[in-house]
Each structure stands twice: as C-alpha cells, then as structure tokens.
C-alpha atoms as an extended CHARMM CRD file, in Angstrom:
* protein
*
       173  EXT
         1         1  UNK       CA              0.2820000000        9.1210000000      -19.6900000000  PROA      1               0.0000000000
         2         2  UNK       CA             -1.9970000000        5.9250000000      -19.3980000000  PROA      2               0.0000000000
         3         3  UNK       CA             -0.9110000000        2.8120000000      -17.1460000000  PROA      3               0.0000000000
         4         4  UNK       CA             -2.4200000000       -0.0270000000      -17.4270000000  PROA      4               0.0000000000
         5         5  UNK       CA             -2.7820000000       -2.1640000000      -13.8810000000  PROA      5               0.0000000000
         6         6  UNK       CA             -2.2130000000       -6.1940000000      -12.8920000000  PROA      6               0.0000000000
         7         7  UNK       CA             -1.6060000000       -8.6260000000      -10.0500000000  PROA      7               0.0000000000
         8         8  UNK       CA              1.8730000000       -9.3430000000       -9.2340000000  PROA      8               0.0000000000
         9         9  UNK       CA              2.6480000000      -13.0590000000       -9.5380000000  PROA      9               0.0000000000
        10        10  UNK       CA              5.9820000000      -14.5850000000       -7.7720000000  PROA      10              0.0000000000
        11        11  UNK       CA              8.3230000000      -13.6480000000      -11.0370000000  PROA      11              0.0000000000
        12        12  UNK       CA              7.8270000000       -9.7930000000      -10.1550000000  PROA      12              0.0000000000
        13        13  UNK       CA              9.4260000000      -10.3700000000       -7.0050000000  PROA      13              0.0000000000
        14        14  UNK       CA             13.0400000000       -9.5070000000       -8.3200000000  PROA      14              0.0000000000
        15        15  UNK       CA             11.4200000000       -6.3260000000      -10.4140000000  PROA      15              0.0000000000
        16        16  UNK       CA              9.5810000000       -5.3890000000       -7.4750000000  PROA      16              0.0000000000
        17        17  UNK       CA             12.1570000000       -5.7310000000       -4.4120000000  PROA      17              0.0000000000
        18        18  UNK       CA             14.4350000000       -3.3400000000       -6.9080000000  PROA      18              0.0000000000
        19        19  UNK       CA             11.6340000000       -0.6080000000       -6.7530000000  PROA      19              0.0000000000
        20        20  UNK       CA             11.4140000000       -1.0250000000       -3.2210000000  PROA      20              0.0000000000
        21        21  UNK       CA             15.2430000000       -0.4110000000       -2.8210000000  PROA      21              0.0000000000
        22        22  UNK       CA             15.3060000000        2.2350000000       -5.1600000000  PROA      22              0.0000000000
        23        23  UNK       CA             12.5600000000        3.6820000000       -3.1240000000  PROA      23              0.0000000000
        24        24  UNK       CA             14.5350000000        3.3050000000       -0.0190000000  PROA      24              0.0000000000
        25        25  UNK       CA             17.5330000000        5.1180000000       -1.1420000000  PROA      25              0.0000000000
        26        26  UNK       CA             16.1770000000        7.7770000000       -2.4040000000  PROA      26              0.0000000000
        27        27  UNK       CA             13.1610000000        8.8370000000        0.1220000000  PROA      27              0.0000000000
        28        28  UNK       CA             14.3200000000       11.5200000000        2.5630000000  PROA      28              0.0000000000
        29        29  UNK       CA             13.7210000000       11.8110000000        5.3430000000  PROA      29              0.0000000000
        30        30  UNK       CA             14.1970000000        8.0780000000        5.3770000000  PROA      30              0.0000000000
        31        31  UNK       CA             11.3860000000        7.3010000000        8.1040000000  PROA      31              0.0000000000
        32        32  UNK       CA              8.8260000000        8.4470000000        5.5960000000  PROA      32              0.0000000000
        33        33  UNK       CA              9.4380000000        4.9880000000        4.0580000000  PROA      33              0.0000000000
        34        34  UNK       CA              9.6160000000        1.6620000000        5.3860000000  PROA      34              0.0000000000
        35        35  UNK       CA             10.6060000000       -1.5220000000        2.7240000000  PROA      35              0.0000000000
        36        36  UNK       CA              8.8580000000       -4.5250000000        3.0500000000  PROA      36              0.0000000000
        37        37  UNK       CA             11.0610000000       -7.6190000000        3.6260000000  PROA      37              0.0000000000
        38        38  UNK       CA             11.7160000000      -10.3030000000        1.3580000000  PROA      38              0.0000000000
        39        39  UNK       CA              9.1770000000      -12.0490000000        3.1970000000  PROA      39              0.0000000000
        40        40  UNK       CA              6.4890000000       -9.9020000000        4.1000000000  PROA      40              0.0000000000
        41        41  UNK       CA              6.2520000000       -8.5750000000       -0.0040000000  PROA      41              0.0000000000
        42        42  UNK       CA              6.3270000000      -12.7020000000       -0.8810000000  PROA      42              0.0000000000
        43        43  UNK       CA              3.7890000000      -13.5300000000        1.5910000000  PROA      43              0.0000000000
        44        44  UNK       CA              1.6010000000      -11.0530000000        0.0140000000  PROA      44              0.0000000000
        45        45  UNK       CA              2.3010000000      -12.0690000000       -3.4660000000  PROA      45              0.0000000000
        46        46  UNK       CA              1.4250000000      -15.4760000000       -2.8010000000  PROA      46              0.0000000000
        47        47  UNK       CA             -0.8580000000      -15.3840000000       -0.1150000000  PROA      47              0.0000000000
        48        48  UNK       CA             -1.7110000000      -13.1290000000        2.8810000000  PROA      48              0.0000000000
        49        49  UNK       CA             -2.7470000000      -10.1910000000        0.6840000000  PROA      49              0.0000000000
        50        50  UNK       CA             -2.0620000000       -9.0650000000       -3.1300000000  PROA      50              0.0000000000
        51        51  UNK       CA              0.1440000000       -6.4100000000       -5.4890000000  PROA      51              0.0000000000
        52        52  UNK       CA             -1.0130000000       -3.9580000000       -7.7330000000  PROA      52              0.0000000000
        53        53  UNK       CA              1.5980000000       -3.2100000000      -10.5190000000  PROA      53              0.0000000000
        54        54  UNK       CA              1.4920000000       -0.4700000000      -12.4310000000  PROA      54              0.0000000000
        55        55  UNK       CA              3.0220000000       -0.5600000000      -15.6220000000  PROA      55              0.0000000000
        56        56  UNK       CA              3.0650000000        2.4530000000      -18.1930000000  PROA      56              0.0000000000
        57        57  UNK       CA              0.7090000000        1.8570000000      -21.5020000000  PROA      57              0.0000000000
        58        58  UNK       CA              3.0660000000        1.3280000000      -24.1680000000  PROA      58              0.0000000000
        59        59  UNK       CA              6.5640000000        0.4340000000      -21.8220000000  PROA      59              0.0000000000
        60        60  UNK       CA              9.7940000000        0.5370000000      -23.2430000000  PROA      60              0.0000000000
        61        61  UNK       CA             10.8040000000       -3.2350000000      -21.9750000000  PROA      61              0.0000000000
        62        62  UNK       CA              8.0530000000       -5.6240000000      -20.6580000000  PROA      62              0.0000000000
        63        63  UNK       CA              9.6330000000       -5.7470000000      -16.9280000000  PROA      63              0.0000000000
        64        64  UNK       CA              8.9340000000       -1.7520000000      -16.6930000000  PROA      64              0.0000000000
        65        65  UNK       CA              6.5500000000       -0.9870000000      -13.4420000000  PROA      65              0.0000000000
        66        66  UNK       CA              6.1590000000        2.2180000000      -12.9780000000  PROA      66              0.0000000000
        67        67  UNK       CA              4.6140000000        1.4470000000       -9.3980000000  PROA      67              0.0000000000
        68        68  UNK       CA              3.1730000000       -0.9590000000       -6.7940000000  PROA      68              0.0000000000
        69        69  UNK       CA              0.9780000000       -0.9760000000       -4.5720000000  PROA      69              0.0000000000
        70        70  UNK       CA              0.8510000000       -3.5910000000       -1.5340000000  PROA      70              0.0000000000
        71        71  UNK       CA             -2.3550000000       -4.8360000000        0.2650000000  PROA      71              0.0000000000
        72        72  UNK       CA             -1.9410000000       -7.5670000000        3.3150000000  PROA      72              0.0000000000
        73        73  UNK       CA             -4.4820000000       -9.2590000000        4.9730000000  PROA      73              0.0000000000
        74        74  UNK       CA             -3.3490000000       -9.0290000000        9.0400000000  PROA      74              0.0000000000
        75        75  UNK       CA             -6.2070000000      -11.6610000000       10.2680000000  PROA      75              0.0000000000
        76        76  UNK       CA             -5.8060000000      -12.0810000000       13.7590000000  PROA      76              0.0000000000
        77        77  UNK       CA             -2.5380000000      -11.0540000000       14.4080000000  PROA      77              0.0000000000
        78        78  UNK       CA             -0.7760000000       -8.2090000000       16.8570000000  PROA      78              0.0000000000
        79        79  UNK       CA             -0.5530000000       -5.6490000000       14.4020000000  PROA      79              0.0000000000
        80        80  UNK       CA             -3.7980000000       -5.8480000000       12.7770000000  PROA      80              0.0000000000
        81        81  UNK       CA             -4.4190000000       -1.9530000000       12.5420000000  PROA      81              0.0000000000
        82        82  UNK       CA             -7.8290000000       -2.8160000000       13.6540000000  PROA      82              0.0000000000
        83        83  UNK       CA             -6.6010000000       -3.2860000000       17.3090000000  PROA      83              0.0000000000
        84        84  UNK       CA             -6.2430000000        0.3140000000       17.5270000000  PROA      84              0.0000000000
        85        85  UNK       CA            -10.1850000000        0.9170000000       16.8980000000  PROA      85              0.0000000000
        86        86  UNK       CA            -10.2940000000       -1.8720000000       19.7080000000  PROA      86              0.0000000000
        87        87  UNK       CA            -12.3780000000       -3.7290000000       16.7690000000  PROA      87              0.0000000000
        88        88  UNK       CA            -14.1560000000       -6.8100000000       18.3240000000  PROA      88              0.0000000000
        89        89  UNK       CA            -12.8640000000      -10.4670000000       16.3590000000  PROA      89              0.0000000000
        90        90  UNK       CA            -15.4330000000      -10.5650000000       13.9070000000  PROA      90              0.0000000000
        91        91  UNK       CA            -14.1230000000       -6.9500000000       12.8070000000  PROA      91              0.0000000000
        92        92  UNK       CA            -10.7040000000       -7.2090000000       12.7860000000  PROA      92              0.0000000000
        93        93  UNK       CA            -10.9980000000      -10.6980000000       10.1860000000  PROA      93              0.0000000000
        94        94  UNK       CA            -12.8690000000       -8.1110000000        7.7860000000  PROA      94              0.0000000000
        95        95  UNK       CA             -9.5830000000       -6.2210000000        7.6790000000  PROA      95              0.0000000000
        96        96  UNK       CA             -6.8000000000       -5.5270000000        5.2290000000  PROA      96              0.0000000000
        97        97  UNK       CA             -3.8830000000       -3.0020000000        5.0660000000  PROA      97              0.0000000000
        98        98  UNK       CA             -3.1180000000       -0.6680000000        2.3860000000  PROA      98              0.0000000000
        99        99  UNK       CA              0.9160000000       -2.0880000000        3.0720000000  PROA      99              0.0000000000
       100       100  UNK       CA              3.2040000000       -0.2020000000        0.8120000000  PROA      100             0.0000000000
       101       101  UNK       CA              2.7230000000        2.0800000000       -1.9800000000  PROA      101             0.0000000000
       102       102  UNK       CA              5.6390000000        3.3340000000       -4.4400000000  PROA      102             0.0000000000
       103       103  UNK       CA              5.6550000000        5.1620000000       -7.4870000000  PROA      103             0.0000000000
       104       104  UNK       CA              9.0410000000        5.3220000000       -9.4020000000  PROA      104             0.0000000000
       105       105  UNK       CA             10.6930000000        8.1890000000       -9.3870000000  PROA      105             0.0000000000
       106       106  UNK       CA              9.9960000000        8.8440000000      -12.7670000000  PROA      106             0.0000000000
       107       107  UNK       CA              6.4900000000        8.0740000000      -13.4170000000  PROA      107             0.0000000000
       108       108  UNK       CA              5.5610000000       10.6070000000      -10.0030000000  PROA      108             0.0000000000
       109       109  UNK       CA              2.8850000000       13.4940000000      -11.0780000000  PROA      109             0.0000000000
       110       110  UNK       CA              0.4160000000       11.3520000000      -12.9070000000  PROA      110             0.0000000000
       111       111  UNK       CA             -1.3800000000       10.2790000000       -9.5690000000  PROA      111             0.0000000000
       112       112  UNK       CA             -0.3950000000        6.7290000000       -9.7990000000  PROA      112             0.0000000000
       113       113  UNK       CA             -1.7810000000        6.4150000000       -6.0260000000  PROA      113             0.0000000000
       114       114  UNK       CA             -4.8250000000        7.1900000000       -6.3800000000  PROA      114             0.0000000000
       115       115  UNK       CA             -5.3890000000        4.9570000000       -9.5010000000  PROA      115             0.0000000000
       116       116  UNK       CA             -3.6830000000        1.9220000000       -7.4970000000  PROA      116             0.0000000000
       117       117  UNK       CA             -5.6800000000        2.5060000000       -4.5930000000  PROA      117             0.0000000000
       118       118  UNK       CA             -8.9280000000        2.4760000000       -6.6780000000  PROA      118             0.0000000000
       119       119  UNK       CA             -7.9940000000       -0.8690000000       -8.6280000000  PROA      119             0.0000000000
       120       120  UNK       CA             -6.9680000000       -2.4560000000       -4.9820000000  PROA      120             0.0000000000
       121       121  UNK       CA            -10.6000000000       -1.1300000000       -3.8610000000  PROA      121             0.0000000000
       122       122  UNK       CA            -12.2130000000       -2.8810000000       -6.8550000000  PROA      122             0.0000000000
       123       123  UNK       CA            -10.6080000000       -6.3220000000       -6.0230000000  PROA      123             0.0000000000
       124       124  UNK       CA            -11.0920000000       -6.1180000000       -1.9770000000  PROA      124             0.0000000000
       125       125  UNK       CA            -15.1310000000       -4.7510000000       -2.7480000000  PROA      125             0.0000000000
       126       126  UNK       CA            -15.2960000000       -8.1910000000       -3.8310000000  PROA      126             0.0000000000
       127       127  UNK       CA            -13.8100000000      -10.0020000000       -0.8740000000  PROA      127             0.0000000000
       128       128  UNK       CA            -15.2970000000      -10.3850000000        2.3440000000  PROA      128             0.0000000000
       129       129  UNK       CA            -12.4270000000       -7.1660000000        3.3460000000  PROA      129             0.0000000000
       130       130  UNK       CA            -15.1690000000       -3.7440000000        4.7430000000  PROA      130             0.0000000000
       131       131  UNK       CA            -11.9600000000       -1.9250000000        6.7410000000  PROA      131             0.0000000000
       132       132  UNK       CA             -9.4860000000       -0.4900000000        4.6240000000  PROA      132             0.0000000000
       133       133  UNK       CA             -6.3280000000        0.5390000000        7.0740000000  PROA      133             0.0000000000
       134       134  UNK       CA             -3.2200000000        2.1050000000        6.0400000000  PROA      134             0.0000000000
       135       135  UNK       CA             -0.5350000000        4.1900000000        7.7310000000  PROA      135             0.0000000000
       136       136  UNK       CA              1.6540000000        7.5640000000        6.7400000000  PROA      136             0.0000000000
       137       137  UNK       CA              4.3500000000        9.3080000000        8.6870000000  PROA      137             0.0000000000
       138       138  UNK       CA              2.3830000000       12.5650000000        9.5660000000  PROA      138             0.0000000000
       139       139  UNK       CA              4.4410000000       15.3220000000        7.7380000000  PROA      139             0.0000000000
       140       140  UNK       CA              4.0300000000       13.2270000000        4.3770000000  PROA      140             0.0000000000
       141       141  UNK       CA              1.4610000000       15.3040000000        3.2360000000  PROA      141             0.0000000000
       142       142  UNK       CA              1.5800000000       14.1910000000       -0.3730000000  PROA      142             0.0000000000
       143       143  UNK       CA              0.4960000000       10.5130000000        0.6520000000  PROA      143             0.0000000000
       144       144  UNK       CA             -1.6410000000       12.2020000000        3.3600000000  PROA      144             0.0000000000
       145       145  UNK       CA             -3.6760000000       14.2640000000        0.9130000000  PROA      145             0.0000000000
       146       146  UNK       CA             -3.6390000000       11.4430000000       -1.4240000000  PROA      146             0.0000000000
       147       147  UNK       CA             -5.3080000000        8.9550000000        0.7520000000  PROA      147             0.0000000000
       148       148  UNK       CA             -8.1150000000       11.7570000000        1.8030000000  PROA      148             0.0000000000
       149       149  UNK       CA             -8.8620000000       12.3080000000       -1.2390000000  PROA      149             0.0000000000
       150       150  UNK       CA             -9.1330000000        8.5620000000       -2.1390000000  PROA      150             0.0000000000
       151       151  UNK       CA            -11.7470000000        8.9870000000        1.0770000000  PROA      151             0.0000000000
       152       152  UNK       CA             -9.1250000000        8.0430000000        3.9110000000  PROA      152             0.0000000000
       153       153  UNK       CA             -9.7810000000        9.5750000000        7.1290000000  PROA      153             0.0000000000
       154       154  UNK       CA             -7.5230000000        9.9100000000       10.2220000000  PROA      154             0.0000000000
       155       155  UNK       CA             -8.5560000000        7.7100000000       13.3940000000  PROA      155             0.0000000000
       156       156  UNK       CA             -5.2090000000        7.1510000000       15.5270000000  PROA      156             0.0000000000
       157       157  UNK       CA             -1.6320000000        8.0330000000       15.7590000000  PROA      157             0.0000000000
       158       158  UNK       CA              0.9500000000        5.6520000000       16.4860000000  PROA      158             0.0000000000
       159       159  UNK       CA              4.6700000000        4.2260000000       16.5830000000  PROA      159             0.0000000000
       160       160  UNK       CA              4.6150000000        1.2350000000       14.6750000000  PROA      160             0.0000000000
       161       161  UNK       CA              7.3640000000       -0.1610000000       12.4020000000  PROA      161             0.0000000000
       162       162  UNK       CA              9.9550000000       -0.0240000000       15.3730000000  PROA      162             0.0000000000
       163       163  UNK       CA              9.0640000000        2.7830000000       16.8990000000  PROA      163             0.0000000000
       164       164  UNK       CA              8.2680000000        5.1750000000       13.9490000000  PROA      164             0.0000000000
       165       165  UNK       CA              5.3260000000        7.9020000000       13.9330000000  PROA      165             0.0000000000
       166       166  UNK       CA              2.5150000000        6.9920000000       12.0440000000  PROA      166             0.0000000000
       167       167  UNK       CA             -1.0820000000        7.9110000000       11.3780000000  PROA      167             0.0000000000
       168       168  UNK       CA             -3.4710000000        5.6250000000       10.5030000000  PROA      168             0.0000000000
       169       169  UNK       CA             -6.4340000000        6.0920000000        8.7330000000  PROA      169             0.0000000000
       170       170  UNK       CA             -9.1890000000        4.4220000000        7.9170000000  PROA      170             0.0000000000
       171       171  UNK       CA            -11.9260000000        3.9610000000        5.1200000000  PROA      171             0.0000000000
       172       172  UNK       CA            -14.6460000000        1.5200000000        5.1750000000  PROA      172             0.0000000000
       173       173  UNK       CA            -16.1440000000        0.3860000000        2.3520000000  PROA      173             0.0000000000
C-alpha cells in the first residue's frame, strides 16, 4: 500500500484528536502510550513544532489518516530532552522532539513509522533543528526497533510524563 504524506493544518485537529483517542483505548499496556492534550497537539499544529499525516494513496473518504506523526520544538523549557545530555543553551535551542507517533490500527504492518519519521527528517534537515530526541517505554520493542533502525540510539532512561519509564534516544543529524 502507498501513503502519501502532508502537514497538518488546524482543521485536522478534530480527525487527529480521534486517532489519538482511538489510540488510547486500544494500546495495552496503557503506559506504552501517552495522548497529547488538546493543547500540546494545537500548539504544535500551529506553532511550537509540526504534524505529519499520513493518509493512504487512493482513501476511501478525504478525512482518512492512516497515521500521524508529532514533532515539538521544546526551546528552552524544563523538559527539553536535551537537559538530560546536560546540553549547554546553544544546544538545547537546536532541539526538537519526535512527540507522538500513531499508526491506525488498521493501516499497522506497512512501516508507516519509519516513512513518517523520514518525511519529519526531511522538513527539520532544513531548519536550524541538529538533535532529534524522542522517548519509548522500554519493553515497546516495536517502536524501539523502529527508531534504531531509522538510526535512533539510546542515551538515558527516565520517568517523564508523570512518572512513567521512558528511554530516550537520540539521533543527530
């Protein structure tokens, strides 16, 4: 199957907050996912980072995403993953997070991941972004092996997220 990939833009928000719930409800054990809020996945949309939506080729309505993929720029702020490298100022500004990644239920198998990550890669390579952070509870190996093979490596191990164990890993680019 062939996707093809785009920005979200603020009228996705509805389309994408239901693939976040969906996600939610159906991920066990539930501390392998955490949903963005309402604000957080807005913020990004708008703002302080950017969605990749992927949609299959030839959908069967127009609203059909068959995943997302969730990229925030942290700046300065207390949970820029950076901190954790202890990353001096000028480092931790040339940071983003790889925030949330979901892949419908039904599109799952066609590594819809990897392909977002690479298409989020393509637009931060030409922003001033060079660390690429993102965390994964540490027995989800299929988003573990994923990320390593999109060149992810393993540099710290956390709680974050209220308390939740994460890994974080790291790829520069």
């Amino acid at each position: 199957m062939n996707f093809k990939f785009r920005l979200a833009v603020p009228d996705d928000f509805s389309t994408l907050m239901q693939l976040m719930n969906l996600t939610k409800s159906i991920v066990h054990p539930s501390e392998w996912f955490v949903c963005e809020t309402e604000e957080s996945l807005s913020s990004m949309i708008s703002e302080h980072g950017f969605i990749i939506i992927a949609q299959p080729e030839n959908p069967s309505n127009s609203n059909e995403v068959a995943g997302m993929f969730a990229i925030k720029y942290p700046g300065m702020t207390p949970d820029n993953l950076g901190r954790y490298q202890s990353f001096s100022e000028e480092q931790l500004q040339l940071c983003a997070h790889m925030e949330s990644t979901i892949v419908h239920p039904q599109y799952r198998g066609y590594h819809l991941q990897a392909q977002m990550a690479q298409e989020a890669e393509e637009l931060l390579e030409k922003l001033p972004y060079k660390y690429l952070f993102a965390t994964i509870h540490p027995d989800n190996q299929y988003s573990m092996n994923n990320m390593m093979r999109c060149g992810y490596r393993p540099v710290a191990q956390a709680k974050l997220y209220g308390g939740l164990d994460r890994v974080i890993l790291l790829k520069e680019i």
